[in-house]
Coordinates of C-alpha atoms in Angstrom, one line a residue:
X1 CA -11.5 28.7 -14.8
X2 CA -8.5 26.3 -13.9
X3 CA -9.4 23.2 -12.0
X4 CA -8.3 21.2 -9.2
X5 CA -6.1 18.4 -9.6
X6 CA -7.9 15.8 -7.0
X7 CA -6.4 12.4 -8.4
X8 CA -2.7 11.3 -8.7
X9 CA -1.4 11.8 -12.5
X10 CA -1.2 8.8 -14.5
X11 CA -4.9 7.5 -13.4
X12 CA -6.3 6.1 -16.3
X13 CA -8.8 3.5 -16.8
X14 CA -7.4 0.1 -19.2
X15 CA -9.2 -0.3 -22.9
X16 CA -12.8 -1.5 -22.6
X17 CA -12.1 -5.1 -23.7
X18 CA -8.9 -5.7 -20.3
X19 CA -11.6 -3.4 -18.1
X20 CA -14.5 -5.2 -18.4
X21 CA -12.5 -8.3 -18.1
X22 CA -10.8 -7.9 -14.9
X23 CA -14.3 -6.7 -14.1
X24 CA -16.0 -9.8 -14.6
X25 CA -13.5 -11.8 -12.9
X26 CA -13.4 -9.3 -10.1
X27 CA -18.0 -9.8 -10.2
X28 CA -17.1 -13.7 -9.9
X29 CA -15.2 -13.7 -6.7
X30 CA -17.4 -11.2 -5.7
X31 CA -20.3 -13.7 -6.2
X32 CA -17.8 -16.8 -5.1
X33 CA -17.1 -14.4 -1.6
X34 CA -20.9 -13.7 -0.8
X35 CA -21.5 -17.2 -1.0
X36 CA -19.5 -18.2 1.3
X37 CA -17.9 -15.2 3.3
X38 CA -14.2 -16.0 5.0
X39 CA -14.0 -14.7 8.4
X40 CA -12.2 -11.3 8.2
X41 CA -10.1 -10.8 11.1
X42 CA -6.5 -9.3 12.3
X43 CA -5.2 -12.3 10.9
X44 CA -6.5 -12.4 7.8
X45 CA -5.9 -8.7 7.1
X46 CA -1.8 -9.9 8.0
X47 CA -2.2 -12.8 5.2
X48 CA -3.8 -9.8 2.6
X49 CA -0.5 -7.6 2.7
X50 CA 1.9 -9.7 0.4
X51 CA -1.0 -9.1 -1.8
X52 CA -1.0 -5.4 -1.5
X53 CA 2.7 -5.5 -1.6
X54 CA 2.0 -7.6 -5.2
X55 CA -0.6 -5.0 -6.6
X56 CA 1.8 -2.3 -6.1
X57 CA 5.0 -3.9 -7.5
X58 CA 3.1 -5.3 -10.2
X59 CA 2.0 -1.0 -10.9
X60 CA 5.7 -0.4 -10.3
X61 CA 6.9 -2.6 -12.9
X62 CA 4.0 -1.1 -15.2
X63 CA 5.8 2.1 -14.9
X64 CA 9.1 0.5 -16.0
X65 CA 7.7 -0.9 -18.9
X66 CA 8.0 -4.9 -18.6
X67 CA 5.1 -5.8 -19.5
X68 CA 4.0 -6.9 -23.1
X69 CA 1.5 -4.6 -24.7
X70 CA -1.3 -7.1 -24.7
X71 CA -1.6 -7.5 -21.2
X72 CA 0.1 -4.1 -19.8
X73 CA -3.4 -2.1 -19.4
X74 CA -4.4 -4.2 -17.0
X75 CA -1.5 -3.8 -15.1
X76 CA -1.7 0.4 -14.9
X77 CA -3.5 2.1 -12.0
X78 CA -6.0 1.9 -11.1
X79 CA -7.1 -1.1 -12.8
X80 CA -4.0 -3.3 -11.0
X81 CA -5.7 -3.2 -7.7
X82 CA -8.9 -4.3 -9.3
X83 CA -7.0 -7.5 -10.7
X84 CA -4.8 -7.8 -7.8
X85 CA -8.0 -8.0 -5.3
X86 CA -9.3 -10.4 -8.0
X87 CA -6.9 -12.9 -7.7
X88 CA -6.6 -12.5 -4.2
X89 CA -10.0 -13.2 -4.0
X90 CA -10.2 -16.3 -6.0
X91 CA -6.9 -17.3 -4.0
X92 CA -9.2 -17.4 -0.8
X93 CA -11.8 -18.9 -2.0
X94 CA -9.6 -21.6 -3.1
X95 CA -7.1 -22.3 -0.3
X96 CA -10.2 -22.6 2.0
X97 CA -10.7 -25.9 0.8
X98 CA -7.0 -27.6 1.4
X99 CA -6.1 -27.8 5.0
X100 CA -6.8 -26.1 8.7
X101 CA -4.6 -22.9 8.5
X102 CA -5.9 -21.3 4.8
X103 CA -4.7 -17.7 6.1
X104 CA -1.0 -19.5 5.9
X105 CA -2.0 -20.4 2.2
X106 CA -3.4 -17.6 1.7
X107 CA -0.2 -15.4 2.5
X108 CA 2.4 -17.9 1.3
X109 CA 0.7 -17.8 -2.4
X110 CA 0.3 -13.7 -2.2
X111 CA 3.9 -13.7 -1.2
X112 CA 4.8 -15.4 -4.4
X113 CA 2.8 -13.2 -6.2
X114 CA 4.7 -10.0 -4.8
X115 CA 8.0 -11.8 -5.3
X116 CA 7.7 -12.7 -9.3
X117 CA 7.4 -8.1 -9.7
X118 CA 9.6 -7.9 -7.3
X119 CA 12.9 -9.8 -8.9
X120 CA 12.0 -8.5 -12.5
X121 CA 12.1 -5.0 -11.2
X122 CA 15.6 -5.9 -9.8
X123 CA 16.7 -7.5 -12.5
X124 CA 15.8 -4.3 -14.5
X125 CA 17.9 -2.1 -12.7
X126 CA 20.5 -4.4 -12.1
X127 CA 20.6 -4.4 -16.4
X128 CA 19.6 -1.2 -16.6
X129 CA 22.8 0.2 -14.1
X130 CA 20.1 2.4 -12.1
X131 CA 20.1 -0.5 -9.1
X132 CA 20.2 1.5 -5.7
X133 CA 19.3 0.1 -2.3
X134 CA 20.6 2.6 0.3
X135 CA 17.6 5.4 0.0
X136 CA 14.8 3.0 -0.7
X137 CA 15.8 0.6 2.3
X138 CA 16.4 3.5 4.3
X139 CA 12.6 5.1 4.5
X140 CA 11.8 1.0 5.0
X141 CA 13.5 1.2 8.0
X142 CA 12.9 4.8 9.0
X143 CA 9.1 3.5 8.4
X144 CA 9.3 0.6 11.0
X145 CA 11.3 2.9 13.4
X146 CA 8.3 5.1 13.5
X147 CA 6.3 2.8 13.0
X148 CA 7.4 1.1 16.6
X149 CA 7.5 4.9 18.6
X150 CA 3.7 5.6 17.6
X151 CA 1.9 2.5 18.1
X152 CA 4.2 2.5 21.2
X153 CA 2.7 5.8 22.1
X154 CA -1.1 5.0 21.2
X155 CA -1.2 2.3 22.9
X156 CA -0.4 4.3 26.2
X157 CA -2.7 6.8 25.5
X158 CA -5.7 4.7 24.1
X159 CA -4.4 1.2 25.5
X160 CA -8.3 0.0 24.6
X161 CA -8.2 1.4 21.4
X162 CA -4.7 -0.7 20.1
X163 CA -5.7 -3.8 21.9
X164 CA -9.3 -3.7 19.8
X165 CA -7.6 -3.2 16.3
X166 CA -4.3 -5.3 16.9
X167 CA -2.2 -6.3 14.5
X168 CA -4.3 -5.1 11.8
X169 CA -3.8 -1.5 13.1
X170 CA -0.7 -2.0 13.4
X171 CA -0.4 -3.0 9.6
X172 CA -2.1 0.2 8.7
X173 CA 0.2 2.7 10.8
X174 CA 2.9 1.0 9.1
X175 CA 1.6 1.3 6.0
X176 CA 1.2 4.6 6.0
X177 CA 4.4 5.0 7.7
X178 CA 6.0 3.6 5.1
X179 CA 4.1 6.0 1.9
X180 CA 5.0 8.8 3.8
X181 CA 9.1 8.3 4.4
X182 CA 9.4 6.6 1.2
X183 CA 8.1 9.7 -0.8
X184 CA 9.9 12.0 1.5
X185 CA 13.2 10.4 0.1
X186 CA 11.8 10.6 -3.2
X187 CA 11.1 14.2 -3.1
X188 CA 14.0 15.4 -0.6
X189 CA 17.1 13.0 -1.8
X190 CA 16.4 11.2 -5.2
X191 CA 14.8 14.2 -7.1
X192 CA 11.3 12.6 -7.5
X193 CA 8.2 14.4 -8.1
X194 CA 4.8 14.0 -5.9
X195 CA 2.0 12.0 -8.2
X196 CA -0.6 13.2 -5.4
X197 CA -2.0 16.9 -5.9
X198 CA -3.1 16.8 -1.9
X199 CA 0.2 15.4 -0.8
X200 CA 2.3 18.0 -3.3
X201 CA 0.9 21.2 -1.5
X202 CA 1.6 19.8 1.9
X203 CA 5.1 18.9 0.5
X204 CA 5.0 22.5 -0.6
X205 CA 3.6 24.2 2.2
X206 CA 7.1 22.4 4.2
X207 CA 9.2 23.9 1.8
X208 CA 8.2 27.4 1.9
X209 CA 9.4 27.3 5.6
X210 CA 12.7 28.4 6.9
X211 CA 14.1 25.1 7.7
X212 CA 13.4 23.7 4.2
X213 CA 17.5 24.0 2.8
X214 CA 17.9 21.9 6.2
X215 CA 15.6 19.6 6.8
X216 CA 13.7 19.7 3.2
X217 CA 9.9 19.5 2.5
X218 CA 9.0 15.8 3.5
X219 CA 9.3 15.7 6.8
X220 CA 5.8 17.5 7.1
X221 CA 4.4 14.7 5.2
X222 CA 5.4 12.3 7.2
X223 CA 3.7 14.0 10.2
X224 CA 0.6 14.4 8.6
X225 CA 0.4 10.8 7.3
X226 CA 1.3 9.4 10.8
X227 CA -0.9 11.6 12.5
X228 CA -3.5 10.6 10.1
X229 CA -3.3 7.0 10.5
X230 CA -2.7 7.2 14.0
X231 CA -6.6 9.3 14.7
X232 CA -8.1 6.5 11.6
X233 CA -7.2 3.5 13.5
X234 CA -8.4 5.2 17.2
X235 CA -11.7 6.0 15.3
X236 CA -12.0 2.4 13.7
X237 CA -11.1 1.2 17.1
X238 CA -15.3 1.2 18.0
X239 CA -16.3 -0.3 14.5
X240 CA -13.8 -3.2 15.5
X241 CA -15.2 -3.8 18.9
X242 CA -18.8 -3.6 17.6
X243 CA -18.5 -4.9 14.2
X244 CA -15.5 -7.2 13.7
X245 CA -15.7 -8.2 10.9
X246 CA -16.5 -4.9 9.3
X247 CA -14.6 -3.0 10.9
X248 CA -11.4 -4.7 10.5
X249 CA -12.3 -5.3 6.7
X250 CA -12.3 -1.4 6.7
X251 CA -8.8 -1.2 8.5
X252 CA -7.6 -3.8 6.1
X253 CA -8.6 -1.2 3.4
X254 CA -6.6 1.6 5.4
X255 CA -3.6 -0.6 5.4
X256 CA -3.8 -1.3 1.6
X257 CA -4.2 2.6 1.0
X258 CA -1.0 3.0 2.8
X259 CA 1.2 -0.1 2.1
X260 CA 0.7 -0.4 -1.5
X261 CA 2.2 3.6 -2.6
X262 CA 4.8 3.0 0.1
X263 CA 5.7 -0.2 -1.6
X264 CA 5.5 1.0 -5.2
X265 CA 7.6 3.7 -4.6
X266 CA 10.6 1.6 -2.8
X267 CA 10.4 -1.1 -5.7
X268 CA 10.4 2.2 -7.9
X269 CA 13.3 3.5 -6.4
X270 CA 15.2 0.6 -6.3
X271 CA 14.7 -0.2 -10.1
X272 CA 15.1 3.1 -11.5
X273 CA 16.8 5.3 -9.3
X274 CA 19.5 6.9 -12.2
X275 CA 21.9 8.5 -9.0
X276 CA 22.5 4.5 -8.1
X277 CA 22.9 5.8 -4.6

């Protein structure tokens, strides 16, 4: 009997000796964070997203091979999230002790961290000839477009709802925004395949349709995803009000599940993209 693909393909846990050390760094700030828990607001979950937008270009420049062999596994997914949270982690714990405004730290070293992945997958595809900006940058943009038009739109219809989760919902419409155009042009215009079983049959599904050899097969996608994200954040919208701090932590989360594919694949695009268009 065949199976069912639940998990995107190259999901692969690192050697024992990288796992079970990004695991005990990851127990430590664990530890470090129970101790003495931050305060986890919309601001805080703002300062968090260069370091989503590090995780996943650190992945992406996993997948282009740039890292040396000894360290690489702990670079692959999942395990770059685990190490990326780490270090987050440990940055937070840190920057709380220098100065009133740690969130500023906080961000300013994450976007440092995104930056150093960033220009060496650049720099690769600038070597490499397979530079391309026009695609990539193009579902960026299409993703704040829509981005804007449905949080315009939620907030008239649940005015309460958007003012509870603020710029952390916000963040995670965006995010999900943003994984949703960004594989659309990798599946419609640079010939890309779906790693995401779930996401491949709605892909699929928009294909088999009449207006496929017009419009193609990711514009579906991106309806579900924004629909999706749109109902998450109305739903977290209570947990926010009731719990702030947890619920927002949880919205943080739904922003990271969104930002960091969207990212990867731009930073993907961009590096490797062998039409240079």
């Amino acid at each position: 009997m065949d199976t069912i693909a639940v998990l995107p393909s190259g999901f692969a846990l690192p050697p024992l000796p990288h796992l079970l050390a990004v695991a005990a760094l990851a127990a430590a700030v664990l530890v470090g964070l129970r101790r003495d828990p931050p305060t986890v607001d919309g601001r805080a979950v703002l300062a968090l997203a260069p370091w989503m937008v590090a995780g996943s270009s650190l992945y992406a420049c996993h997948q282009l091979g740039l890292y040396p062999s000894a360290v690489a596994p702990v670079f692959g997914s999942p395990i770059v999230y685990a190490t990326t949270a780490a270090a987050a982690g440990a940055t937070w714990l840190a920057v709380r002790r220098f100065g009133a405004r740690p969130q500023v730290l906080l961000a300013g070293v994450g976007a440092v961290a995104a930056a150093v992945p960033i220009t060496a997958a650049l720099a690769r595809g600038w070597t490499a000839g397979t530079l391309t900006l026009a695609w990539p940058l193009g579902a960026v943009g299409a993703a704040l477009v829509l981005t804007a038009g449905s949080w315009r739109l939620l907030a008239r219809i649940r005015p309460t709802d958007t003012r509870a989760v603020g710029v952390a919902g916000v963040l995670a419409v965006f995010g999900h925004a943003l994984d949703a155009t960004s594989t659309a042009v990798g599946v419609d215009a640079l010939g890309y395949g779906e790693q995401t079983p779930l996401s491949t049959a709605i892909i699929e599904l928009a294909r088999a349709l009449p207006t496929a050899p017009v419009v193609g097969g990711g514009w579906l996608f991106v309806v579900v995803k924004l629909a999706l994200a749109a109902g998450v954040v109305v739903l977290l919208a209570e947990s926010v009000r009731d719990r702030p701090q947890e619920g927002t932590a949880i919205l943080g989360l739904v922003a990271a599940v969104g930002l960091g594919p969207g990212v990867h694949n731009v930073v993907l695009f961009i590096a490797a993209n062998p039409t240079g268009f």
